[in-house]
Short mmCIF file of C-alpha atoms and ligand atoms in Angstrom, two decimals:
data_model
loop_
_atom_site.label_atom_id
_atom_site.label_comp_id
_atom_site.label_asym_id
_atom_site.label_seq_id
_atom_site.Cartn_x
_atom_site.Cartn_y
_atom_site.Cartn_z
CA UNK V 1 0.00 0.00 0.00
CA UNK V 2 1.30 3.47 -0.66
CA UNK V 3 1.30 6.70 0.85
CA UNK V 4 -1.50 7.92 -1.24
CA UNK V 5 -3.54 4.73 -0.59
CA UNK V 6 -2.83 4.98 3.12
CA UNK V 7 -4.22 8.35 3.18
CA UNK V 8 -6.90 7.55 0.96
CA UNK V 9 -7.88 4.47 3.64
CA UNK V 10 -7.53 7.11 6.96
CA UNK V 11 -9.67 10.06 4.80
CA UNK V 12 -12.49 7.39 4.33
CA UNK V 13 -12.10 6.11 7.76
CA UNK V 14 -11.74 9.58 9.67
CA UNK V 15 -15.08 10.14 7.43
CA UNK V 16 -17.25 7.37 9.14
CA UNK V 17 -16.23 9.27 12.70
CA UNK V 18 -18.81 11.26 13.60
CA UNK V 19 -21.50 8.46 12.67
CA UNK V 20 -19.38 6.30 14.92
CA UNK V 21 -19.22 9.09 17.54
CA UNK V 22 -23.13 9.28 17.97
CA UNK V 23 -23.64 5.34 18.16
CA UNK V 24 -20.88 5.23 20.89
CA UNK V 25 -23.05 8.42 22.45
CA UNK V 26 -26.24 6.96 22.11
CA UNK V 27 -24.70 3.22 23.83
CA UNK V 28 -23.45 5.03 26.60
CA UNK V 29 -26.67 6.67 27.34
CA UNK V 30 -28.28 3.24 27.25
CA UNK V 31 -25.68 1.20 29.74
CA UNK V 32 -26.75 -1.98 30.11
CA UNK V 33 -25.32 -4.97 32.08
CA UNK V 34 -24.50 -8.48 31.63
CA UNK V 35 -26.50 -10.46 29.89
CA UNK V 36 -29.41 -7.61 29.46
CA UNK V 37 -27.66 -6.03 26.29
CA UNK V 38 -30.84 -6.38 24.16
CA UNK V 39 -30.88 -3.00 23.50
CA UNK V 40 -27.32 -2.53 22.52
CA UNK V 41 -27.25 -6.03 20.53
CA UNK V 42 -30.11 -4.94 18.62
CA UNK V 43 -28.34 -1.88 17.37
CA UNK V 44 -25.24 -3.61 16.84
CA UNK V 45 -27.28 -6.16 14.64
CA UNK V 46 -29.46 -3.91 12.64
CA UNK V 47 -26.37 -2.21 11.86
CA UNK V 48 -24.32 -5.07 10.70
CA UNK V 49 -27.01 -6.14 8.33
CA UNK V 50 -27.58 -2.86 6.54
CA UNK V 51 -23.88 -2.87 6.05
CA UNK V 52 -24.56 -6.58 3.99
CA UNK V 53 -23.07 -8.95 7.00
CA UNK V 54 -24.48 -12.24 7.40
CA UNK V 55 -25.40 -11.53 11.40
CA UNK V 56 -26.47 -14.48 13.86
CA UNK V 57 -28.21 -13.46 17.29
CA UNK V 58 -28.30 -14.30 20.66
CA UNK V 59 -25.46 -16.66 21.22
CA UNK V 60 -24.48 -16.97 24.67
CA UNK V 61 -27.26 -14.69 25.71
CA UNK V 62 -27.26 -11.52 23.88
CA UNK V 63 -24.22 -11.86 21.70
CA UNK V 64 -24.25 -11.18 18.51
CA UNK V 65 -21.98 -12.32 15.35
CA UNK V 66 -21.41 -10.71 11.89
CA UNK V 67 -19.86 -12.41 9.12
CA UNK V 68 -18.32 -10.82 6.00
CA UNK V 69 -16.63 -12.60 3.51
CA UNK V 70 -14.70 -11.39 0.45
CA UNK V 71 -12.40 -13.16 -2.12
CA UNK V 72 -11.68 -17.23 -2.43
CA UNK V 73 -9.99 -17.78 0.98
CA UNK V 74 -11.32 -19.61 3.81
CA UNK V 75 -8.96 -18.49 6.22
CA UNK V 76 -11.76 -17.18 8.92
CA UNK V 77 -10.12 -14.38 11.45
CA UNK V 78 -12.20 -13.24 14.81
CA UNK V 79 -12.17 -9.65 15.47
CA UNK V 80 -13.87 -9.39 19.30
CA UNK V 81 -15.90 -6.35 21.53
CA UNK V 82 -17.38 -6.57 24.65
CA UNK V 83 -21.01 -4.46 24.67
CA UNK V 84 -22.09 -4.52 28.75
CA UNK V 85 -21.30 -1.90 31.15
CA UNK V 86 -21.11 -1.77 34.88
CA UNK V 87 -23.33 -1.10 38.05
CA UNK V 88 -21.82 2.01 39.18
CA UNK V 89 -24.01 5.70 39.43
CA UNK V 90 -22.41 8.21 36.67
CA UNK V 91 -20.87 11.59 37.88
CA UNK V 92 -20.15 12.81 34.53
CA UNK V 93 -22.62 16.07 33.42
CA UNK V 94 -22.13 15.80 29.97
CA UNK V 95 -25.03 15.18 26.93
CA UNK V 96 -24.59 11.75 26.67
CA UNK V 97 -24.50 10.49 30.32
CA UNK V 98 -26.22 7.67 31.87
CA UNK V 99 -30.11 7.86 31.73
CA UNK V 100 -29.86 4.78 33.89
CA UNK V 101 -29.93 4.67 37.61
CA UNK V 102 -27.04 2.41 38.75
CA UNK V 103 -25.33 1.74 35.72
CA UNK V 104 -22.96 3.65 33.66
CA UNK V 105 -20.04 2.51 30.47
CA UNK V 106 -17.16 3.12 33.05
CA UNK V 107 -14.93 0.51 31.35
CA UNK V 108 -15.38 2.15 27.73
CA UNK V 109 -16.94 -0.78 26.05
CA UNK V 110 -18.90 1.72 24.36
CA UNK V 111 -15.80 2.68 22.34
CA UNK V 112 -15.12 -0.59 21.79
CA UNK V 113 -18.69 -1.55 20.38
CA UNK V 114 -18.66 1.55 18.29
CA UNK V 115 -14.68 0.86 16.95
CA UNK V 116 -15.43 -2.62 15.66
CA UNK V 117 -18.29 -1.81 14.27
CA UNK V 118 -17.05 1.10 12.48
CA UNK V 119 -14.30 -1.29 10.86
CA UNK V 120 -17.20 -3.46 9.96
CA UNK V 121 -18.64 -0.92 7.95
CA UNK V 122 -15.14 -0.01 6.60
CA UNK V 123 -14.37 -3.11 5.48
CA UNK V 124 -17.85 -4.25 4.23
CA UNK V 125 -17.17 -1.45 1.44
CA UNK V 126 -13.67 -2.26 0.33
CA UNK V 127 -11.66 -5.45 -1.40
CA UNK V 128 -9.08 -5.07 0.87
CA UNK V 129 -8.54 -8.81 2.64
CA UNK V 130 -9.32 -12.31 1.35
CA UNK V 131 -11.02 -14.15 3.67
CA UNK V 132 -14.16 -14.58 6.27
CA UNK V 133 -14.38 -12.60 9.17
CA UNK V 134 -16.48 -12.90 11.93
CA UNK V 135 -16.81 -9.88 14.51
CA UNK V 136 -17.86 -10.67 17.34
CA UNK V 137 -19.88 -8.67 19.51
CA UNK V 138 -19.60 -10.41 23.25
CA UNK V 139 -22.26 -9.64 26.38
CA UNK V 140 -20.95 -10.03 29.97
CA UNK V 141 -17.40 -9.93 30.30
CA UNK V 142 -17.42 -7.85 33.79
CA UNK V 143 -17.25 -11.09 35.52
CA UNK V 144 -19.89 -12.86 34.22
CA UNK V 145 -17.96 -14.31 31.49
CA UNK V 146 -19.95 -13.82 28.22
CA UNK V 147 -17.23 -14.79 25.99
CA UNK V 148 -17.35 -18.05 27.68
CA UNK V 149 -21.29 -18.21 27.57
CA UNK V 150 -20.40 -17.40 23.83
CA UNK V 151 -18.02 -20.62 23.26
CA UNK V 152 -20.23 -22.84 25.23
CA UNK V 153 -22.91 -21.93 22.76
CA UNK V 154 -20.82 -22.84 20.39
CA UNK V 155 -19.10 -20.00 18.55
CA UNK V 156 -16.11 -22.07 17.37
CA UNK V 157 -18.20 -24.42 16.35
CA UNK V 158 -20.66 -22.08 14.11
CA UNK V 159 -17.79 -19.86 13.20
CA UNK V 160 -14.44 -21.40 13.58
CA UNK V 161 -11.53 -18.94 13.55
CA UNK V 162 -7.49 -19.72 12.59
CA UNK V 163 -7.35 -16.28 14.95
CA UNK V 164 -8.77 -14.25 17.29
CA UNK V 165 -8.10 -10.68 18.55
CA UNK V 166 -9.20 -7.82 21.10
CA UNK V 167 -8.92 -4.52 21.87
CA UNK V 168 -9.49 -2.43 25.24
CA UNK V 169 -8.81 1.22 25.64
CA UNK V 170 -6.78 1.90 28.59
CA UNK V 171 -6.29 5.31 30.42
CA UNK V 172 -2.94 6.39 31.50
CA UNK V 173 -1.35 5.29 27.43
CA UNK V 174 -1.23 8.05 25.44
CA UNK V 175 -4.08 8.78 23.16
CA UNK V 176 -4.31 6.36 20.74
CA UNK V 177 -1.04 4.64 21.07
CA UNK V 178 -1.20 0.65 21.26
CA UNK V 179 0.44 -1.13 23.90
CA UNK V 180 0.57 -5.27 23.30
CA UNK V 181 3.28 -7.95 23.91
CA UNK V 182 3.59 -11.66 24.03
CA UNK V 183 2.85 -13.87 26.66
CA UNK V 184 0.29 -13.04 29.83
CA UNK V 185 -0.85 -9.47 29.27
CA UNK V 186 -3.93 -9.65 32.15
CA UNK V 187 -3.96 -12.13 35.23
CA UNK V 188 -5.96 -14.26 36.37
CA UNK V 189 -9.07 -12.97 38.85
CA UNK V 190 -9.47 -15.21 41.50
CA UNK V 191 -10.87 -14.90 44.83
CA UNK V 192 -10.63 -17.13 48.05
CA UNK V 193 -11.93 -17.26 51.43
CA UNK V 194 -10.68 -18.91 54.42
CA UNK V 195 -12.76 -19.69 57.30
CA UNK V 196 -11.22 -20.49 61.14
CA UNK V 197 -13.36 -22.04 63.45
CA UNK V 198 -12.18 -22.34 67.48
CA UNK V 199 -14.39 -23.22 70.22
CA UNK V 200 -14.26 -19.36 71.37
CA UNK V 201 -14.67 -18.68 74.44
CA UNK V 202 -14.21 -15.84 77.55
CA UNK V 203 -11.96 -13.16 76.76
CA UNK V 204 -10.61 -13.15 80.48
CA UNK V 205 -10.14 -17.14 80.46
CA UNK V 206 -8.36 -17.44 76.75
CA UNK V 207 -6.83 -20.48 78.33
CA UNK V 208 -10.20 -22.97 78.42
CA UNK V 209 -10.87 -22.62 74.75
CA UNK V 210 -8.94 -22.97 70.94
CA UNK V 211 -9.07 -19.05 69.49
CA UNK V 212 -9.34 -18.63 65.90
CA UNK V 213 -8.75 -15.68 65.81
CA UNK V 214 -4.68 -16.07 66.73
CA UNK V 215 -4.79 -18.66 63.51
CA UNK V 216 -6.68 -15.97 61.74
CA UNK V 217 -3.71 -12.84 62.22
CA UNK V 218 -0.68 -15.83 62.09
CA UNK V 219 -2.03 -16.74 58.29
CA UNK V 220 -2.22 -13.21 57.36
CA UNK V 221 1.59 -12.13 57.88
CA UNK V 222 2.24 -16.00 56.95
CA UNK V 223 0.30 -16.36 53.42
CA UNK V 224 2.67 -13.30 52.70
CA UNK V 225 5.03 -15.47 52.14
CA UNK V 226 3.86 -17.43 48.85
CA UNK V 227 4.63 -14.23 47.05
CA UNK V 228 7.65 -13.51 48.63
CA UNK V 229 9.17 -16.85 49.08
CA UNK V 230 7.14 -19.65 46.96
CA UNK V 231 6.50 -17.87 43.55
CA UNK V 232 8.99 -17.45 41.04
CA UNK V 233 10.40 -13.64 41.38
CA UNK V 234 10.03 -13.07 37.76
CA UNK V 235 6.51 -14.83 37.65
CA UNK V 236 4.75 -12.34 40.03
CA UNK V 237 1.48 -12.41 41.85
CA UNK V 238 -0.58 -10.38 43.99
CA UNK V 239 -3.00 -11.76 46.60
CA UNK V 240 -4.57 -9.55 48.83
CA UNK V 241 -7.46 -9.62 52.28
CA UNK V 242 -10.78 -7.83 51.14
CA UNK V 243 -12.87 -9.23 54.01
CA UNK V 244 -12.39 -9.82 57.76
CA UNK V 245 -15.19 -10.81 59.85
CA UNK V 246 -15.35 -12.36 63.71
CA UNK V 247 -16.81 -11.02 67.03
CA UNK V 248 -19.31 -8.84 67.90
CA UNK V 249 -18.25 -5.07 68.13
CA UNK V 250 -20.90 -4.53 71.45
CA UNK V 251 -19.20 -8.00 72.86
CA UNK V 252 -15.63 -7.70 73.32
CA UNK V 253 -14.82 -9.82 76.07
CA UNK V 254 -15.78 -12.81 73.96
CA UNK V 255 -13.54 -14.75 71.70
CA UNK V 256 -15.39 -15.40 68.30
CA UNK V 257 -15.45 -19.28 67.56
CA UNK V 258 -15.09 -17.85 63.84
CA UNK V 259 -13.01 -15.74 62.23
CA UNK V 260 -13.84 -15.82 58.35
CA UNK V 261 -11.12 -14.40 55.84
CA UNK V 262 -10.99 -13.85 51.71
CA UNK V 263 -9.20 -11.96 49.56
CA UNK V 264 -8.43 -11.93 45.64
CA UNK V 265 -5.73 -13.41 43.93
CA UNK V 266 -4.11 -12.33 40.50
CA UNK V 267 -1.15 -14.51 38.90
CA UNK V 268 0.18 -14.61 35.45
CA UNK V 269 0.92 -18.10 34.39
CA UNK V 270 -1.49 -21.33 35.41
CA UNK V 271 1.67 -22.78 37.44
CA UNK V 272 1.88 -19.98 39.73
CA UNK V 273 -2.24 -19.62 39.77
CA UNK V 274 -2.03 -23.90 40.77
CA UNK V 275 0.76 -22.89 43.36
CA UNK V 276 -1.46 -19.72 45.28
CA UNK V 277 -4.54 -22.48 45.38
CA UNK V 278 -2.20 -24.92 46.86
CA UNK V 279 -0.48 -22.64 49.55
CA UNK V 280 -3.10 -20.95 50.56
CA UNK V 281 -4.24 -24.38 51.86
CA UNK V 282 -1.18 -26.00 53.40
CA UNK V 283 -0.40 -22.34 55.38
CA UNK V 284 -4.25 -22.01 56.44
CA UNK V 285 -3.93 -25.59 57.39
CA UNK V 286 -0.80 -25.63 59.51
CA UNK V 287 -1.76 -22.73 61.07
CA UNK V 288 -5.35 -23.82 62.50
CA UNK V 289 -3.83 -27.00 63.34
CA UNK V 290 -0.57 -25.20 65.07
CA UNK V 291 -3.30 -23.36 67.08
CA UNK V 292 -6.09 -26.53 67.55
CA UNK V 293 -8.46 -25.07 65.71
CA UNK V 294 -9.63 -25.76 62.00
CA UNK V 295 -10.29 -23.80 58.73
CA UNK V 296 -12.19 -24.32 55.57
CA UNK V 297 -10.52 -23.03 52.68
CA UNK V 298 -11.97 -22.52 49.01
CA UNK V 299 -10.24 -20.76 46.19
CA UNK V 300 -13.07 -19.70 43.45
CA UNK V 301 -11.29 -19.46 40.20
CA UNK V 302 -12.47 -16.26 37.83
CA UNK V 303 -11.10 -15.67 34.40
CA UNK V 304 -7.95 -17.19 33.43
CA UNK V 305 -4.67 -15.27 32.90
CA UNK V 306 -4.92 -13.72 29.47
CA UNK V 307 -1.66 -14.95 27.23
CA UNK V 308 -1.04 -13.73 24.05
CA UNK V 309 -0.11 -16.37 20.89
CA UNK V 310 3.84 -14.94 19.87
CA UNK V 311 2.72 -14.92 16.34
CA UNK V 312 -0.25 -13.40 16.33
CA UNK V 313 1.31 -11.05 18.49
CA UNK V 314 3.33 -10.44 15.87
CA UNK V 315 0.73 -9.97 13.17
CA UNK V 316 -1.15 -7.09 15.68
CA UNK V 317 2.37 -5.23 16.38
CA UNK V 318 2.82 -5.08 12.52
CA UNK V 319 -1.06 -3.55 12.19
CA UNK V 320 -0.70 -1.86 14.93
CA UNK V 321 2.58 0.16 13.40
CA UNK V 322 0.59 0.66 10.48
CA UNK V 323 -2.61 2.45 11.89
CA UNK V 324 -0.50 4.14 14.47
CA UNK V 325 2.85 3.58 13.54
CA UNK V 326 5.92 2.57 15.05
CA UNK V 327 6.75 5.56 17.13
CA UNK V 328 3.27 5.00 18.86
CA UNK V 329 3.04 1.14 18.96
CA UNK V 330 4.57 -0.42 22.17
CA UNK V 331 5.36 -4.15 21.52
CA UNK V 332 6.54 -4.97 25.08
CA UNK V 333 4.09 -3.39 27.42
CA UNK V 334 4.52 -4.12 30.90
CA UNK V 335 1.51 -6.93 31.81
CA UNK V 336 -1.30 -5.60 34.36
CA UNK V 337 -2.91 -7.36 36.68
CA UNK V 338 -6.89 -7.11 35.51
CA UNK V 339 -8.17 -9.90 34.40
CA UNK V 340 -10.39 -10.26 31.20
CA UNK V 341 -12.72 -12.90 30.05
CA UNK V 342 -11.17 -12.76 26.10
CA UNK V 343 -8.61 -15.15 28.28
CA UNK V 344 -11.48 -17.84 27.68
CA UNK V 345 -11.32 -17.25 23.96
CA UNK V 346 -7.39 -17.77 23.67
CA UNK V 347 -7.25 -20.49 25.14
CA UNK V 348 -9.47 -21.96 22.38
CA UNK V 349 -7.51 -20.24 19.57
CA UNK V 350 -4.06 -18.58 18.65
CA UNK V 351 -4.74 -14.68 19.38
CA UNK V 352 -3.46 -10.98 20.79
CA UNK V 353 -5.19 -8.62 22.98
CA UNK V 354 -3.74 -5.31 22.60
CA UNK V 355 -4.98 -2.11 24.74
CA UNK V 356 -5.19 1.31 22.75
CA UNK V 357 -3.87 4.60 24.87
CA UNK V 358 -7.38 6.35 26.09
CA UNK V 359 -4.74 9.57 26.97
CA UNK V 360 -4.61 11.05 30.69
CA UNK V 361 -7.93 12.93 31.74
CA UNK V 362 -8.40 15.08 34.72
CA UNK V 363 -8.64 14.06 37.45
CA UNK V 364 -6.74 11.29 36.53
CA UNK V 365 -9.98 8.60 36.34
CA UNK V 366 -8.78 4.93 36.02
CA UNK V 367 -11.77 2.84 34.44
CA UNK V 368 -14.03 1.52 36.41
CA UNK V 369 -14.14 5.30 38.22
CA UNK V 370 -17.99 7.18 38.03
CA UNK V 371 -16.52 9.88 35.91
CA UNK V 372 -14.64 7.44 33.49
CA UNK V 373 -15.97 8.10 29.55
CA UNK V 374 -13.76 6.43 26.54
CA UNK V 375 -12.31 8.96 24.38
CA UNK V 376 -13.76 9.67 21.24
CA UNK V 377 -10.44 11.03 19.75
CA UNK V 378 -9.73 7.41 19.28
CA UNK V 379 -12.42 5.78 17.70
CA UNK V 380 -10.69 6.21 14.11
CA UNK V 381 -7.24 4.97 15.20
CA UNK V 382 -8.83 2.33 16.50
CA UNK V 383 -10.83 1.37 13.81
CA UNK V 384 -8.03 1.86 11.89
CA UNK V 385 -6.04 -1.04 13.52
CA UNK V 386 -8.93 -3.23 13.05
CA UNK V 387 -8.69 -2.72 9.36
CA UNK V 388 -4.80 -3.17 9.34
CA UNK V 389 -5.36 -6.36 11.12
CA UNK V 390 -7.64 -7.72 8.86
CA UNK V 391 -5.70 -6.62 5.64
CA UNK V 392 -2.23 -8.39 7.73
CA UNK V 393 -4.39 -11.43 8.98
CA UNK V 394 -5.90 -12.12 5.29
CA UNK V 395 -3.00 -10.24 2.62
CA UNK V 396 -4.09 -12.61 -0.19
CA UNK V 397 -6.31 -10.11 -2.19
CA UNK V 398 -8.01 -11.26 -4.90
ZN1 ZN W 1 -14.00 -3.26 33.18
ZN1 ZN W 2 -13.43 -3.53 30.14
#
């Protein structure tokens, strides 16, 4: 492609933005959560068929799937957004806020609806790949895993992909740069509770019972220690207490028979995930028993760590460098520890997630924060890198 066509390609594509801009507007107005995207899905349906995609609804709930093919090629690539927003109140003032009590697009999956479909529409309208590909419009991934709901319904299966990719905007990267590497780029979300039971007893007579509540603090500092000592230093993890409960706050001469714990747990690979599970038992263990008392221990596994495929790493970091370029495409961005539920989908087939810079607003809101709102600036760069993608992904043009 040369300079004139690349210009050509960002004129026609800076053109669909401010159609783009008012269906991101009008989805953000209209939050809805998981599994109760009807409206959303409808839109995103209604406009995939007027652009000529073959669209299937409702899989795994509300999820929706377009399918455009072009050329002789059967080489099918997977191009994913997430649709569902979150139960938190909106602060922002602006037109286009929440009309919905409780619920708000705080994680920019707004953007992300209105991106992919914007390089639906691109692409429907030029010869540019050779190939099938299915975008894939996903309810639920704020811990409710849609895109698993989506493979168990059997999206594979109905549209089988030789690659899959997603894209999240992330505050705190410069506006519309893209950040990727290969390997874990997200953790895996996992929570775990732990639950000491003593025979309690009289606060002035600690003596005549078992106190859980000793176990309790000793497995605290002590569960420290699987970070600092058991996981590899260069495979890192992060588990944390959210919860504390025991005794009575009007009874505080009595030792609680109970102390319950839990806390969340984020790792990057599944050996170190299998090693938290595994210490958190033996230390909670050891530690009732050092003190006679007993514990119940469960470790509730989320969404996986998300690990990007090295070559289809690859394939994004060369689209990225094209929409963006080079100076603006990061290829070894430091991994976070969020978790995602596109982890569900890579683990079924080869794939990259890559984030895309939402810039620095003020104050400096992380996502998830009431006065959060994805940056429309982007919408074009991002759709962009869709469109690189599927021209790298599926070069053969007929
Ligand atoms: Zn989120
Ligand atoms: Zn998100």
């Amino acid at each position: 492609m040369n300079d004139e066509e690349k210009k050509e390609q960002r004129r026609r594509i800076e053109a669909l933005s401010s159609e783009l801009r008012a269906i991101r507007h009008d989805i953000h107005k209209h939050p809805e959560t998981a599994y109760k995207e009807n409206r959303t899905a409808a839109i995103v349906a209604e406009w995939l068929e007027k652009w000529g995609l073959k669209v299937h609804r409702g899989l795994g709930g509300t999820g929706v799937v377009g399918t455009l093919r072009k050329g002789d090629s059967n080489r099918a690539v997977g191009f994913r957004a997430d649709m569902d927003a979150l139960f938190i109140q909106e602060k922002n003032t602006f037109e286009h806020r929440s009309m919905h009590e409780g619920k708000m697009h705080a994680c920019g999956h707004d953007g992300h609806t209105a991106m992919l479909l914007g390089a639906a529409r691109y692409l429907s309208e030029s010869e540019s790949f050779n190939g099938v590909l299915h975008f894939i419009f996903q309810p639920a991934e704020e811990g409710a895993a849609g895109a698993k709901a989506m493979i168990d319904d059997g999206l594979f299966d109905l549209f089988p992909c030789d690659a899959v990719y997603g894209l999240h905007n992330m505050p705190g990267i410069e506006a519309g740069h893209i950040g990727l590497r290969s390997g874990p780029i997200l953790a895996a979300s996992d929570r775990w509770t732990a639950e000491f039971h003593g025979s309690g007893g009289h606060g002035s007579m600690p003596h005549k019972g078992t106190d859980p509540t000793i176990a309790a603090a000793q497995f605290i500092t002590a569960m420290q220690t699987i970070v600092s000592r058991n996981a590899d230093p260069i495979d890192t993890a992060a588990i944390s207490v959210g919860h504390i409960a025991g005794g009575e706050p009007n009874a505080l001469n009595i030792i609680p028979s109970e102390v319950l714990l839990g806390g969340t747990a984020r790792s990057f690979t599944d050996t170190t995930r299998d090693l938290i599970e595994r210490r958190l038992h033996e230390i909670a263990e050891a530690t009732a028993g050092a003190h006679s008392c007993e514990v119940d221990v469960s470790f509730l596994r989320g969404y996986p760590p998300t690990v990007n495929w090295r070559e289809q790493t690859e394939m994004a970091t060369r689209a990225a460098e094209a929409a963006v370029g080079a100076e603006c495409t990061d290829p070894n961005l430091n991994p976070l520890p969020g978790g995602e539920d596109f982890s569900f989908m890579l683990q079924q087939v080869p794939g990259c997630y890559a984030f895309i810079g939402n810039g620095f607003s003020e104050p400096n809101e992380f996502v998830h924060a009431p006065h959060y709102d994805f940056n429309d600036e982007i919408i074009s760069k991002g759709v962009n890198y869709w469109v690189e993608l599927a021209k790298t992904e599926l070069d053969d043009i007929p």
